[in-house]
C-alpha positions as CSV (number, residue, x, y, z in Angstrom):
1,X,136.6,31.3,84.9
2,X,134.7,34.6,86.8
3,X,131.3,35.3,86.5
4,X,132.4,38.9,84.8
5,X,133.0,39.9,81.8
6,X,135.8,38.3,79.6
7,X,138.8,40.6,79.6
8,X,140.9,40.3,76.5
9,X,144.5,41.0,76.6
10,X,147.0,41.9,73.2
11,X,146.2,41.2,69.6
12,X,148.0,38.4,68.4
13,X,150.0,37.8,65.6
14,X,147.4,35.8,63.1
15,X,149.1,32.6,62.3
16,X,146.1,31.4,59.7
17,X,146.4,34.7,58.1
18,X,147.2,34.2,54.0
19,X,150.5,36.1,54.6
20,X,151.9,34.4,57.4
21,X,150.4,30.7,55.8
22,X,152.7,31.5,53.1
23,X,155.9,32.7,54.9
24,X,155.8,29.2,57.1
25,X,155.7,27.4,53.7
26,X,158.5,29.6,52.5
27,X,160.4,28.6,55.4
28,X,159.7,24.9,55.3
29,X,160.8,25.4,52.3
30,X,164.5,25.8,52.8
31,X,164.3,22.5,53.6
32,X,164.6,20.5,50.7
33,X,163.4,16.7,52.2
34,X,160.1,18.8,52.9
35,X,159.7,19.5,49.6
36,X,157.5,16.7,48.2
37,X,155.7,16.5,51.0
38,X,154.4,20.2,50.6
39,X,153.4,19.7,47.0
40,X,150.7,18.3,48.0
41,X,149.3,21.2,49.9
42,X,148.7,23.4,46.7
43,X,149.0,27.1,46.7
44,X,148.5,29.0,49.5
45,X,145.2,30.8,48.9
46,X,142.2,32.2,51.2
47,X,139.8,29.3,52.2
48,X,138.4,31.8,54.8
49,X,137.1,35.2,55.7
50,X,137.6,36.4,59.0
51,X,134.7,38.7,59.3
52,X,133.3,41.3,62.0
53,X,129.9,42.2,62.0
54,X,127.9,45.2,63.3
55,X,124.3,44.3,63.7
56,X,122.2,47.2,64.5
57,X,118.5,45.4,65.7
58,X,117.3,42.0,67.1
59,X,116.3,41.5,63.9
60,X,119.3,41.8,61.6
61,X,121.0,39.8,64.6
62,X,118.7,36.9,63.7
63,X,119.4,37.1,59.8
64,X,123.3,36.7,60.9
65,X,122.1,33.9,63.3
66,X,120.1,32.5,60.5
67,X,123.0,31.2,58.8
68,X,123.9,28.1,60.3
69,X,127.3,27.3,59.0
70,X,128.8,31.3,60.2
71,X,129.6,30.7,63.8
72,X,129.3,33.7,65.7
73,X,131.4,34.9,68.6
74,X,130.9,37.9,70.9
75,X,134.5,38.2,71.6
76,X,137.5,38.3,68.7
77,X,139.4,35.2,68.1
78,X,142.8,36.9,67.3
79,X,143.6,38.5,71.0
80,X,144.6,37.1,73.9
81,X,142.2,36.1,76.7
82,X,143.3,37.1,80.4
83,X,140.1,36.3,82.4
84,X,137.6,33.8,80.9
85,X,134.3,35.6,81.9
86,X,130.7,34.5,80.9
87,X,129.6,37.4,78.8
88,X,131.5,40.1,76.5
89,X,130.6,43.6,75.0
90,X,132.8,45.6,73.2
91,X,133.8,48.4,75.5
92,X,134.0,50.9,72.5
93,X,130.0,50.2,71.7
94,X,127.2,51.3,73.7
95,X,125.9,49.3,76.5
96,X,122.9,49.7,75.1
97,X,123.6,48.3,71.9
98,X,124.2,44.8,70.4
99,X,128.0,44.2,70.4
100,X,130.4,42.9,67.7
101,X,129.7,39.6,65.7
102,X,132.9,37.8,64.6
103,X,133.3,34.8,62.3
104,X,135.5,32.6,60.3
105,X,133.5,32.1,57.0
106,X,134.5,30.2,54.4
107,X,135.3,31.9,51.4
108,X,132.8,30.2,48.5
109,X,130.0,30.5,51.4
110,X,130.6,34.3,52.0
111,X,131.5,35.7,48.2
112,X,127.9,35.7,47.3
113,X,127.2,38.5,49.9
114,X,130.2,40.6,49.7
115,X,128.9,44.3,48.3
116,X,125.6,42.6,48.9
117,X,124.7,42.8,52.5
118,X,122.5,45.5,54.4
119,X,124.3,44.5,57.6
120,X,127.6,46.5,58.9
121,X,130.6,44.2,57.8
122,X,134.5,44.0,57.7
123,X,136.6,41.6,56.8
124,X,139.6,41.4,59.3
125,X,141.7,38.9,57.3
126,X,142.1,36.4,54.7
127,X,142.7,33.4,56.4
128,X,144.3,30.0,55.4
129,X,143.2,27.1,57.4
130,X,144.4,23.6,55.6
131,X,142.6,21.6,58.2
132,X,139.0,22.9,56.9
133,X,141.2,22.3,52.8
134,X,142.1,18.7,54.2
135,X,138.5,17.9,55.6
136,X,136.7,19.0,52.1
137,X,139.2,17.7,50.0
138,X,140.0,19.6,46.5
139,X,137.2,21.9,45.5
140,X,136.9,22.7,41.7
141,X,138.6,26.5,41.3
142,X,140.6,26.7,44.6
143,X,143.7,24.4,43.6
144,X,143.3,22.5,47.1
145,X,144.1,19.1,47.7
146,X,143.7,16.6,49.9
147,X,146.3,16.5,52.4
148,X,147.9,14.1,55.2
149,X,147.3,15.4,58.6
150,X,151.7,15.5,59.2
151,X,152.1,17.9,56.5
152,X,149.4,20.1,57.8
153,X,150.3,19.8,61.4
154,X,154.2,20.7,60.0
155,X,152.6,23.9,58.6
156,X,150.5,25.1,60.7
157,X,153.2,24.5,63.9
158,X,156.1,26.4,61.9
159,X,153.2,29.0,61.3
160,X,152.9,29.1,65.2
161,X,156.8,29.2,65.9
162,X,156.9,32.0,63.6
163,X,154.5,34.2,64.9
164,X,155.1,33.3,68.2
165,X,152.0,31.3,69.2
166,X,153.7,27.9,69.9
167,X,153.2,28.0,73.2
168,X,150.2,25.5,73.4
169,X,148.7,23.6,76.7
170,X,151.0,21.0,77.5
171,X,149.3,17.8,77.1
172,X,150.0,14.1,77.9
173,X,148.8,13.2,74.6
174,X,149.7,14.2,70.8
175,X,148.4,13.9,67.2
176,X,144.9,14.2,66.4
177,X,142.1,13.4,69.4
178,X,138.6,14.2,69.9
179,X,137.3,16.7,72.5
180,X,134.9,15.6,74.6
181,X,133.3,15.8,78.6
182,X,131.0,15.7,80.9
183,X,128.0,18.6,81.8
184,X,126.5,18.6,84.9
185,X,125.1,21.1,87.1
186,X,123.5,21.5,91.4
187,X,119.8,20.9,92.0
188,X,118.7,21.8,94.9
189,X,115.8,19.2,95.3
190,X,118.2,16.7,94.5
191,X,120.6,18.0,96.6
192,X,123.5,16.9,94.2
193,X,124.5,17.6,90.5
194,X,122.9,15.7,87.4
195,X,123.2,15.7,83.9
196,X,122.4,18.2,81.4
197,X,121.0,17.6,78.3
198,X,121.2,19.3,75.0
199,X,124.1,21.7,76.1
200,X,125.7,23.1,73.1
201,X,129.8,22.8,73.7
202,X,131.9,24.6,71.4
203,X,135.7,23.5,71.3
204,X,137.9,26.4,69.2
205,X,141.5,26.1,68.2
206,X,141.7,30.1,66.5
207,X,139.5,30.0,63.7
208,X,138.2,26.5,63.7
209,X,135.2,25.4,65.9
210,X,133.5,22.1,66.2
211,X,130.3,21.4,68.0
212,X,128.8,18.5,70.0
213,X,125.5,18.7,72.1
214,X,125.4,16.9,75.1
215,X,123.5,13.9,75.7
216,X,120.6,12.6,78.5
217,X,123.2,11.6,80.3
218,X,125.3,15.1,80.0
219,X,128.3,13.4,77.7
220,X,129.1,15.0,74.9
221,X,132.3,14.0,72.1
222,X,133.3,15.8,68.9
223,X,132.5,14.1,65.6
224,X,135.9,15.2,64.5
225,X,139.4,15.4,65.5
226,X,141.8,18.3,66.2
227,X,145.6,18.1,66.5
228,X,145.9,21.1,69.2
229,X,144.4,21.6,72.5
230,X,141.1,23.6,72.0
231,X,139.5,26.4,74.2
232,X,135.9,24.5,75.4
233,X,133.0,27.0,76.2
234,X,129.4,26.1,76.2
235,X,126.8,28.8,74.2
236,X,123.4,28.8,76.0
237,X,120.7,28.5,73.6
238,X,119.0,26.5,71.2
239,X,118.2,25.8,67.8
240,X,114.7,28.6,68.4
241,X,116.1,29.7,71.7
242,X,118.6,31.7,73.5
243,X,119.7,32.7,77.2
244,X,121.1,36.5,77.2
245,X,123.0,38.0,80.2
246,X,120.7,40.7,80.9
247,X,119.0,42.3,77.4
248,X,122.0,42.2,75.3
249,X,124.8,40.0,75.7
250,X,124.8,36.2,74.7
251,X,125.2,33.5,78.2
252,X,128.2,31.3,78.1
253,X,130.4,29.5,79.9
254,X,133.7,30.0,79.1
255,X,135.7,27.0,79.8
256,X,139.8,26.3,79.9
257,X,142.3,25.8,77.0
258,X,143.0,21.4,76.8
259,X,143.9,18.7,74.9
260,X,142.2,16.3,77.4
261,X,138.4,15.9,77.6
262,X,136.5,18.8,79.6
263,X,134.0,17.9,82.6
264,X,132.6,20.7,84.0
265,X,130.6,20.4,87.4
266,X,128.4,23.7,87.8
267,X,128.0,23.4,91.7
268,X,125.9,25.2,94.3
269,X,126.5,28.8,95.1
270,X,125.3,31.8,93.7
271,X,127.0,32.2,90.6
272,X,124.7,33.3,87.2
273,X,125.9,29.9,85.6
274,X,123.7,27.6,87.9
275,X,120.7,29.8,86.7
276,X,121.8,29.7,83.9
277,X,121.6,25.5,83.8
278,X,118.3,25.6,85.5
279,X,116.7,28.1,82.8
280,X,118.7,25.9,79.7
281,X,116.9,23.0,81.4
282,X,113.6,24.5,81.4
283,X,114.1,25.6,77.8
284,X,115.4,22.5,76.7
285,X,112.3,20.6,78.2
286,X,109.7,22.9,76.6
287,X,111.1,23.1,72.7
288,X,112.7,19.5,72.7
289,X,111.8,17.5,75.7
290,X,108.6,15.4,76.8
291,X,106.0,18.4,77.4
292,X,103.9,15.5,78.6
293,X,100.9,17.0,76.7
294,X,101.8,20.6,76.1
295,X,102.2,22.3,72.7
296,X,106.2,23.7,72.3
297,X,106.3,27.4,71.3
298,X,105.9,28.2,67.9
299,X,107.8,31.0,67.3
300,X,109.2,32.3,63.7
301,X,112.4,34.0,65.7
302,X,114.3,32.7,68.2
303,X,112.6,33.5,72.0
304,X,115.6,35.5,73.8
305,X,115.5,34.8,77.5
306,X,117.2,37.2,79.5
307,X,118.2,36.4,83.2
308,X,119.0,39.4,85.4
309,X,121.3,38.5,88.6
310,X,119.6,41.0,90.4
311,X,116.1,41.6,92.0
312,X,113.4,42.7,90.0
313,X,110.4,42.7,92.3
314,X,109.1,39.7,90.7
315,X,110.3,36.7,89.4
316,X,110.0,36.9,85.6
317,X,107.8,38.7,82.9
318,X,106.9,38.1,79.9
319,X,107.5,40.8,77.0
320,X,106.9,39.1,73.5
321,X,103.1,39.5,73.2
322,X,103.7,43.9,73.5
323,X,106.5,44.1,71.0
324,X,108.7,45.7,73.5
325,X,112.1,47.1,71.6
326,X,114.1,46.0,74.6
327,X,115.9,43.4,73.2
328,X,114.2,40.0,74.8
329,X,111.1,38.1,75.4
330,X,111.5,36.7,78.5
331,X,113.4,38.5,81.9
332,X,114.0,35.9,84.3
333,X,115.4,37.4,88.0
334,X,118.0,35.7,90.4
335,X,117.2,37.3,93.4
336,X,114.2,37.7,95.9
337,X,113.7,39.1,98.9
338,X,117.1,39.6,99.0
339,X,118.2,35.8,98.8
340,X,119.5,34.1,95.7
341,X,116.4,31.7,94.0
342,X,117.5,28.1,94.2
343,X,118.0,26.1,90.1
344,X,114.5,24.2,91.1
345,X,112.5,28.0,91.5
346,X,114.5,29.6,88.9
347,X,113.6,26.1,86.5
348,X,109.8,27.0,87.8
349,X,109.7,30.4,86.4
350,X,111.5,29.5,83.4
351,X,108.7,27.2,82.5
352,X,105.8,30.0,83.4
353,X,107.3,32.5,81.1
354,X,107.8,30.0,78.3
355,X,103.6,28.8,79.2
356,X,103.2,32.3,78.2
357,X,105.4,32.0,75.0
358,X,103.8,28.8,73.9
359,X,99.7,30.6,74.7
360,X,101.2,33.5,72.4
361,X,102.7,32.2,69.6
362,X,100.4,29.1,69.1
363,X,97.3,31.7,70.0
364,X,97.9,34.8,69.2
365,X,94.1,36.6,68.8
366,X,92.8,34.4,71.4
367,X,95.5,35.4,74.2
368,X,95.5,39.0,72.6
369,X,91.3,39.4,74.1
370,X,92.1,37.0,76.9
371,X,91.2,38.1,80.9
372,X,94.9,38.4,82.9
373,X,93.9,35.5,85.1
374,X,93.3,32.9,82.0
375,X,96.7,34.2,80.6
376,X,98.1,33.8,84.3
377,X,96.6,30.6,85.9
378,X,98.0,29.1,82.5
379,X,101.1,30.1,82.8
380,X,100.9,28.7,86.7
381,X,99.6,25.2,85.4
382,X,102.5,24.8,82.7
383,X,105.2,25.7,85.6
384,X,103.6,23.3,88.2
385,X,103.2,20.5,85.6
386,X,106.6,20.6,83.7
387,X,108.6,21.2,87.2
388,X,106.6,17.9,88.7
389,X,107.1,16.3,85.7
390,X,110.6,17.6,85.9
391,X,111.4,16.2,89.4
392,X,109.5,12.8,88.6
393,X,111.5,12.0,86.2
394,X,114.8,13.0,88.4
395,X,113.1,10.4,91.0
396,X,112.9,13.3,93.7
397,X,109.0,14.1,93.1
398,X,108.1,13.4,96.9
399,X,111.1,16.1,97.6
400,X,109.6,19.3,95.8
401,X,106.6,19.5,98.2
402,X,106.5,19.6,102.3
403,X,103.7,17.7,103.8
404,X,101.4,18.0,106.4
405,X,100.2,14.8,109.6
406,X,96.9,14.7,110.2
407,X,95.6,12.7,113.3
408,X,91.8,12.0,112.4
409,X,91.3,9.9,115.8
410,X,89.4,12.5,117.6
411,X,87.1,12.6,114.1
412,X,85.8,9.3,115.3
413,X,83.3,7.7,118.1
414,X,84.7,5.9,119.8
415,X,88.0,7.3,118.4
416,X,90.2,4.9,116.7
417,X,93.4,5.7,115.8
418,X,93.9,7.2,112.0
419,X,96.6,9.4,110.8
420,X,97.0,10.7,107.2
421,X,99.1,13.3,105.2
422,X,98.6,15.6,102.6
423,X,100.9,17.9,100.6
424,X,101.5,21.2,102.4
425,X,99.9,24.1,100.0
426,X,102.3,26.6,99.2
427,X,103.2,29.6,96.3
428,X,105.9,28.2,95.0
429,X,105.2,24.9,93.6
430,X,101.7,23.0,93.6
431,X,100.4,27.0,94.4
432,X,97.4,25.5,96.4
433,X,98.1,28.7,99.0
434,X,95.9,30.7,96.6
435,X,92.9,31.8,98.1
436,X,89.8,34.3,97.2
437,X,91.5,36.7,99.7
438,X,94.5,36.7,98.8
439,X,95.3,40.2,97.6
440,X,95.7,41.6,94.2
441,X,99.0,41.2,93.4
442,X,98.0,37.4,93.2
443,X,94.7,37.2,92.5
444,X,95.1,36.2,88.4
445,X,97.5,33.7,89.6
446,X,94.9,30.9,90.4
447,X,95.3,27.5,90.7
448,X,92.1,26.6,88.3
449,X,93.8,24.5,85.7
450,X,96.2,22.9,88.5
451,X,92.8,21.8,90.3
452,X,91.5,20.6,87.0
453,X,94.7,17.8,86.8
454,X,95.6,17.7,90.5
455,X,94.5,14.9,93.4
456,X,94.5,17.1,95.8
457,X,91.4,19.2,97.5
458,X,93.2,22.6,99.3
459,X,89.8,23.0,100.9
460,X,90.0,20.0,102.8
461,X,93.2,20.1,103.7
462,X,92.3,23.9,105.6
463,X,89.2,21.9,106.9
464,X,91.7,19.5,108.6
465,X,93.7,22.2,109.8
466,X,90.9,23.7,111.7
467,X,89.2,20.6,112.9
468,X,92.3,18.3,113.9
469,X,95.0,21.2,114.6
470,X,92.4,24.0,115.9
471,X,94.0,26.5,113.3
472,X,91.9,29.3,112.1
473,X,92.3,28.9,108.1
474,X,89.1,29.8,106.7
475,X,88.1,26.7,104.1
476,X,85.8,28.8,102.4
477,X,88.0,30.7,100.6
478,X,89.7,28.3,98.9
479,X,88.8,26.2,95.8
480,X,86.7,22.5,96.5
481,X,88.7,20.7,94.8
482,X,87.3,17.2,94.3
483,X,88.1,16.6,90.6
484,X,91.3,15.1,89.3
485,X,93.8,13.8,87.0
486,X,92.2,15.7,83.7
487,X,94.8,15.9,80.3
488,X,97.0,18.0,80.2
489,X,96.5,18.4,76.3
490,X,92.6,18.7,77.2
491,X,93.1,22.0,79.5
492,X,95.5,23.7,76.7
493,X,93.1,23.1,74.4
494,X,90.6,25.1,76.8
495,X,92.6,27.6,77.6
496,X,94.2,28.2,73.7
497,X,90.5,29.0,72.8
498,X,88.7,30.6,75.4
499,X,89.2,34.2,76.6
500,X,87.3,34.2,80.0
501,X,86.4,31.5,82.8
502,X,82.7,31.2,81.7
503,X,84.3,30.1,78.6
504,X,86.0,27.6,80.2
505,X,83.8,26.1,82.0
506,X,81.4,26.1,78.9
507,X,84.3,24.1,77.4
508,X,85.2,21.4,80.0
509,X,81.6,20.6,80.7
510,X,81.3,19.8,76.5
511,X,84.6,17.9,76.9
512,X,83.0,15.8,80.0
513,X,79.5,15.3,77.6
514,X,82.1,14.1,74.7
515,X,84.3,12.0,77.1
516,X,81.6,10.1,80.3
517,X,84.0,8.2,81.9
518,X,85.4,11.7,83.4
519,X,82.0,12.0,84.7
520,X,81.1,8.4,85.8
521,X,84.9,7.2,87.0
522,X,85.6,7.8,90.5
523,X,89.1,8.6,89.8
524,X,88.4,11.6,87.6
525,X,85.3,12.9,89.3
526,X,83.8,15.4,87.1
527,X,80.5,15.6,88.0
528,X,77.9,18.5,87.0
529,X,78.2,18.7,91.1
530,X,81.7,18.8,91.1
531,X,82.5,20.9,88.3
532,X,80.2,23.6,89.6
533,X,82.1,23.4,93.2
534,X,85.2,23.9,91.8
535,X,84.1,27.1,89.7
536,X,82.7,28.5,92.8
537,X,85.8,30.1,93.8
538,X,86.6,31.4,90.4
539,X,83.4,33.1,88.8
């Protein structure tokens, strides 16, 4: 597979089309041993639709997505595939535009909107696929039967031979078998490849697809069996949640053409699909995963997620909350400073756009009047809680931070010997490098609702640094940080209705009255005292 676009070769002769259905059983047929056996098959008679659609906006693209049972494809399922890219846009349409949708509908499920739909349509073909008769069994009106996998196998593979599509992968096995593989994908704080959950795998033989989400482990099977080898590919999205390459096209991964199970390792390197993994993960987490505390976003629509492999100036944005016609919600950007971003910072972002998502959708008039730095420092907390949450659970939490030796001995008189570490602040995943001078392109970016669940004090640790290390680092201007380990559910329920600091700190010293032992426990520390340290640096 290449990380292009997929290039399609020649239309193919349809061999599920009505008219070519029909001349394999005419040729079968001739054979007069056959002919009990095709009785049972009933007349040959459209079962599906092959259908192109031509949506015009996001939002007739979501009616079309809205119907569950009308797979859709980017990509036509009637030509032949050279180059098995990740992404595909008809070259006759503008770029700027939403490409072709294609499906194979079937026919009871689509005549209710034929003549009926405000979306651009054609049907392509009238198709005749026994294995979807077979699976329903007879359906009053259509004159199907039930019938025996041999006799529909016979058909279909004369069908092939006739229109010259016999030529399938060459497999060790035969008969019907279930697809099924293995997902995993490169961390770089694991330094290896784990498992991903909640892929969506496709597995097509022409107009028939099957689907099987993989599992916390990455495994995934098909609940039901195919005859032929089938073209894997993985769609990355969700049930309210899709990954687009760029602001138009769907993400996939395009995988080969088997009859054997699929296990697809997406390694390190620079390719979109290992961003691509890290974003689905982050996704995945937030609208089906343990949000350890945190409300999923609630939106109506599906929340399109657009990665760019490019840089951007900044890591991701946010878009939803303006209305902005440009086709997502969310840009996420591979590059920086000129370097590809690693899955685990790429996973980070992810998780700050989609803070922003949850703040809009489950808060709209609140986050609509709310300063930049509560919308920001939010978004900052749900990154730094789901990615150490993330990394916990992986095993590799001590991994996602550097830390810092201190030798206190010279603290001491007499001095005795006493060394200690602390995590190293940084801006990239506990953000405790944020300081009062640090600049205005950061400045809404605070660390507030970290230092409200956080052990750690950044102020200490720069008083360290100067007094052990003799390094200049100016304590003052960063937050005292001497509270800890408040719930995570407790600061989203500050920030989801408050519009300002002053607010929130009207709201966590109520929450402390309501709740002493945050007050009076040690571990917590949220003292009047305390509390007013901490907001020193932030009113």
């Amino acid at each position: 597979m290449t990380e292009g676009e997929i290039v399609l070769g020649e239309k193919l002769d349809n061999p599920f089309s009505v008219s070519n259905m029909q001349k394999a059983y005419n040729s079968l047929l001739k054979d007069k041993n056959k002919l009990s056996q095709l009785s049972t098959l009933g007349e040959i008679k459209t079962t599906h639709y092959y259908v192109r659609f031509l949506p015009k906006s996001e939002e007739e693209l979501d009616i079309l997505q809205s119907h569950t049972d009308w797979i859709l494809y980017e990509y036509p399922l009637d030509y032949e595939i050279l180059e098995y890219g990740i992404s595909y846009h008809d070259p006759s349409l503008p770029d700027s535009s939403l490409t072709y949708q294609y499906a194979a509908i079937e026919a009871d499920k689509f005549d209710p909107y034929r003549g009926h739909m405000a979306i651009e349509y054609e049907i392509l073909e009238n198709l005749y696929i026994p294995e979807e008769a077979a699976v329903s069994g007879e359906k009053p009106g259509t004159g199907f039967k039930p019938s025996t996998s041999t006799v529909i196998e016979m058909l279909v593979n004369e069908s092939l031979r006739l229109t010259g599509n016999l030529d399938d992968t060459v497999s060790p096995t035969s008969g019907q078998w279930y697809p099924s593989g293995r997902i995993m994908a490169y961390d770089d704080i694991v330094e290896d490849t784990i498992p991903l959950e909640g892929v969506q795998v496709r597995m097509r033989y022409w107009f028939t697809t099957r689907w099987a989400t993989t599992d916390k482990d990455g495994y995934f099977k098909c609940g039901k069996s195919f005859s032929h080898a089938v073209n894997y590919s993985i769609v990355w999205q969700g049930d309210r949640w899709d990954i687009r390459d760029g602001c138009i096209g769907q993400a996939y991964y395009n995988g080969p053409k088997l009859k054997t199970e699929w296990n697809l390792t997406i390694g390190n390197g620079t390719t979109r699909s290992l961003r691509y993994s890290a974003i689905h993960r982050a996704a995945y987490r937030y609208y089906n995963g343990d949000t350890y505390g945190l409300s999923r976003p609630a939106n109506s629509r599906k929340e399109k997620i657009g990665y760019f492999h490019k840089d951007g100036g900044i890591n991701g944005s946010y878009f939803r909350q303006i209305g902005a016609g440009i086709g997502i919600d969310i840009a996420i950007y591979g590059i920086s400073n000129g370097e590809y971003r690693e899955p685990s910072n790429i996973y980070s972002t992810a998780c700050h756009e989609l803070g922003h998502a949850s703040h809009y959708t489950n808060s709209k008039s609140k986050y609509k009047t709310a300063q930049n730095r509560v919308i920001e420092s939010w978004a900052r907390f749900t990154q730094y809680h789901l990615t150490n949450k993330e990394y916990e659970e992986l095993g590799f939490l001590h991994s996602l931070n550097e830390h810092t030796i201190f030798d206190l001995s010279g603290l001491f008189t007499p001095p005795v010997y006493i060394e200690t570490y602390m995590i190293t602040p940084d801006h990239q995943y506990n953000f405790q490098k944020w300081n009062t001078h640090i600049g205005d392109t950061f400045m809404d970016y605070t660390p507030l609702f970290i230092d409200m669940s956080d052990d750690m004090n950044q102020r200490y640790y720069y008083e360290l640094m100067e007094s052990t290390k003799g390094t200049i680092s100016h304590p003052e201007y960063y937050p005292d940080d001497d509270v800890a380990f408040l719930p995570a559910e407790a600061i989203e329920n500050f920030v989801f209705n408050s519009t300002s600091f002053a607010e929130i700190k009207w709201a966590l010293e109520k929450y402390v009255l309501d709740n002493p032992e945050l007050r009076d426990d040690d571990m917590y520390n949220f003292t009047a005292e305390n509390i007013n340290k901490l907001f020193e640096c932030y009113l």
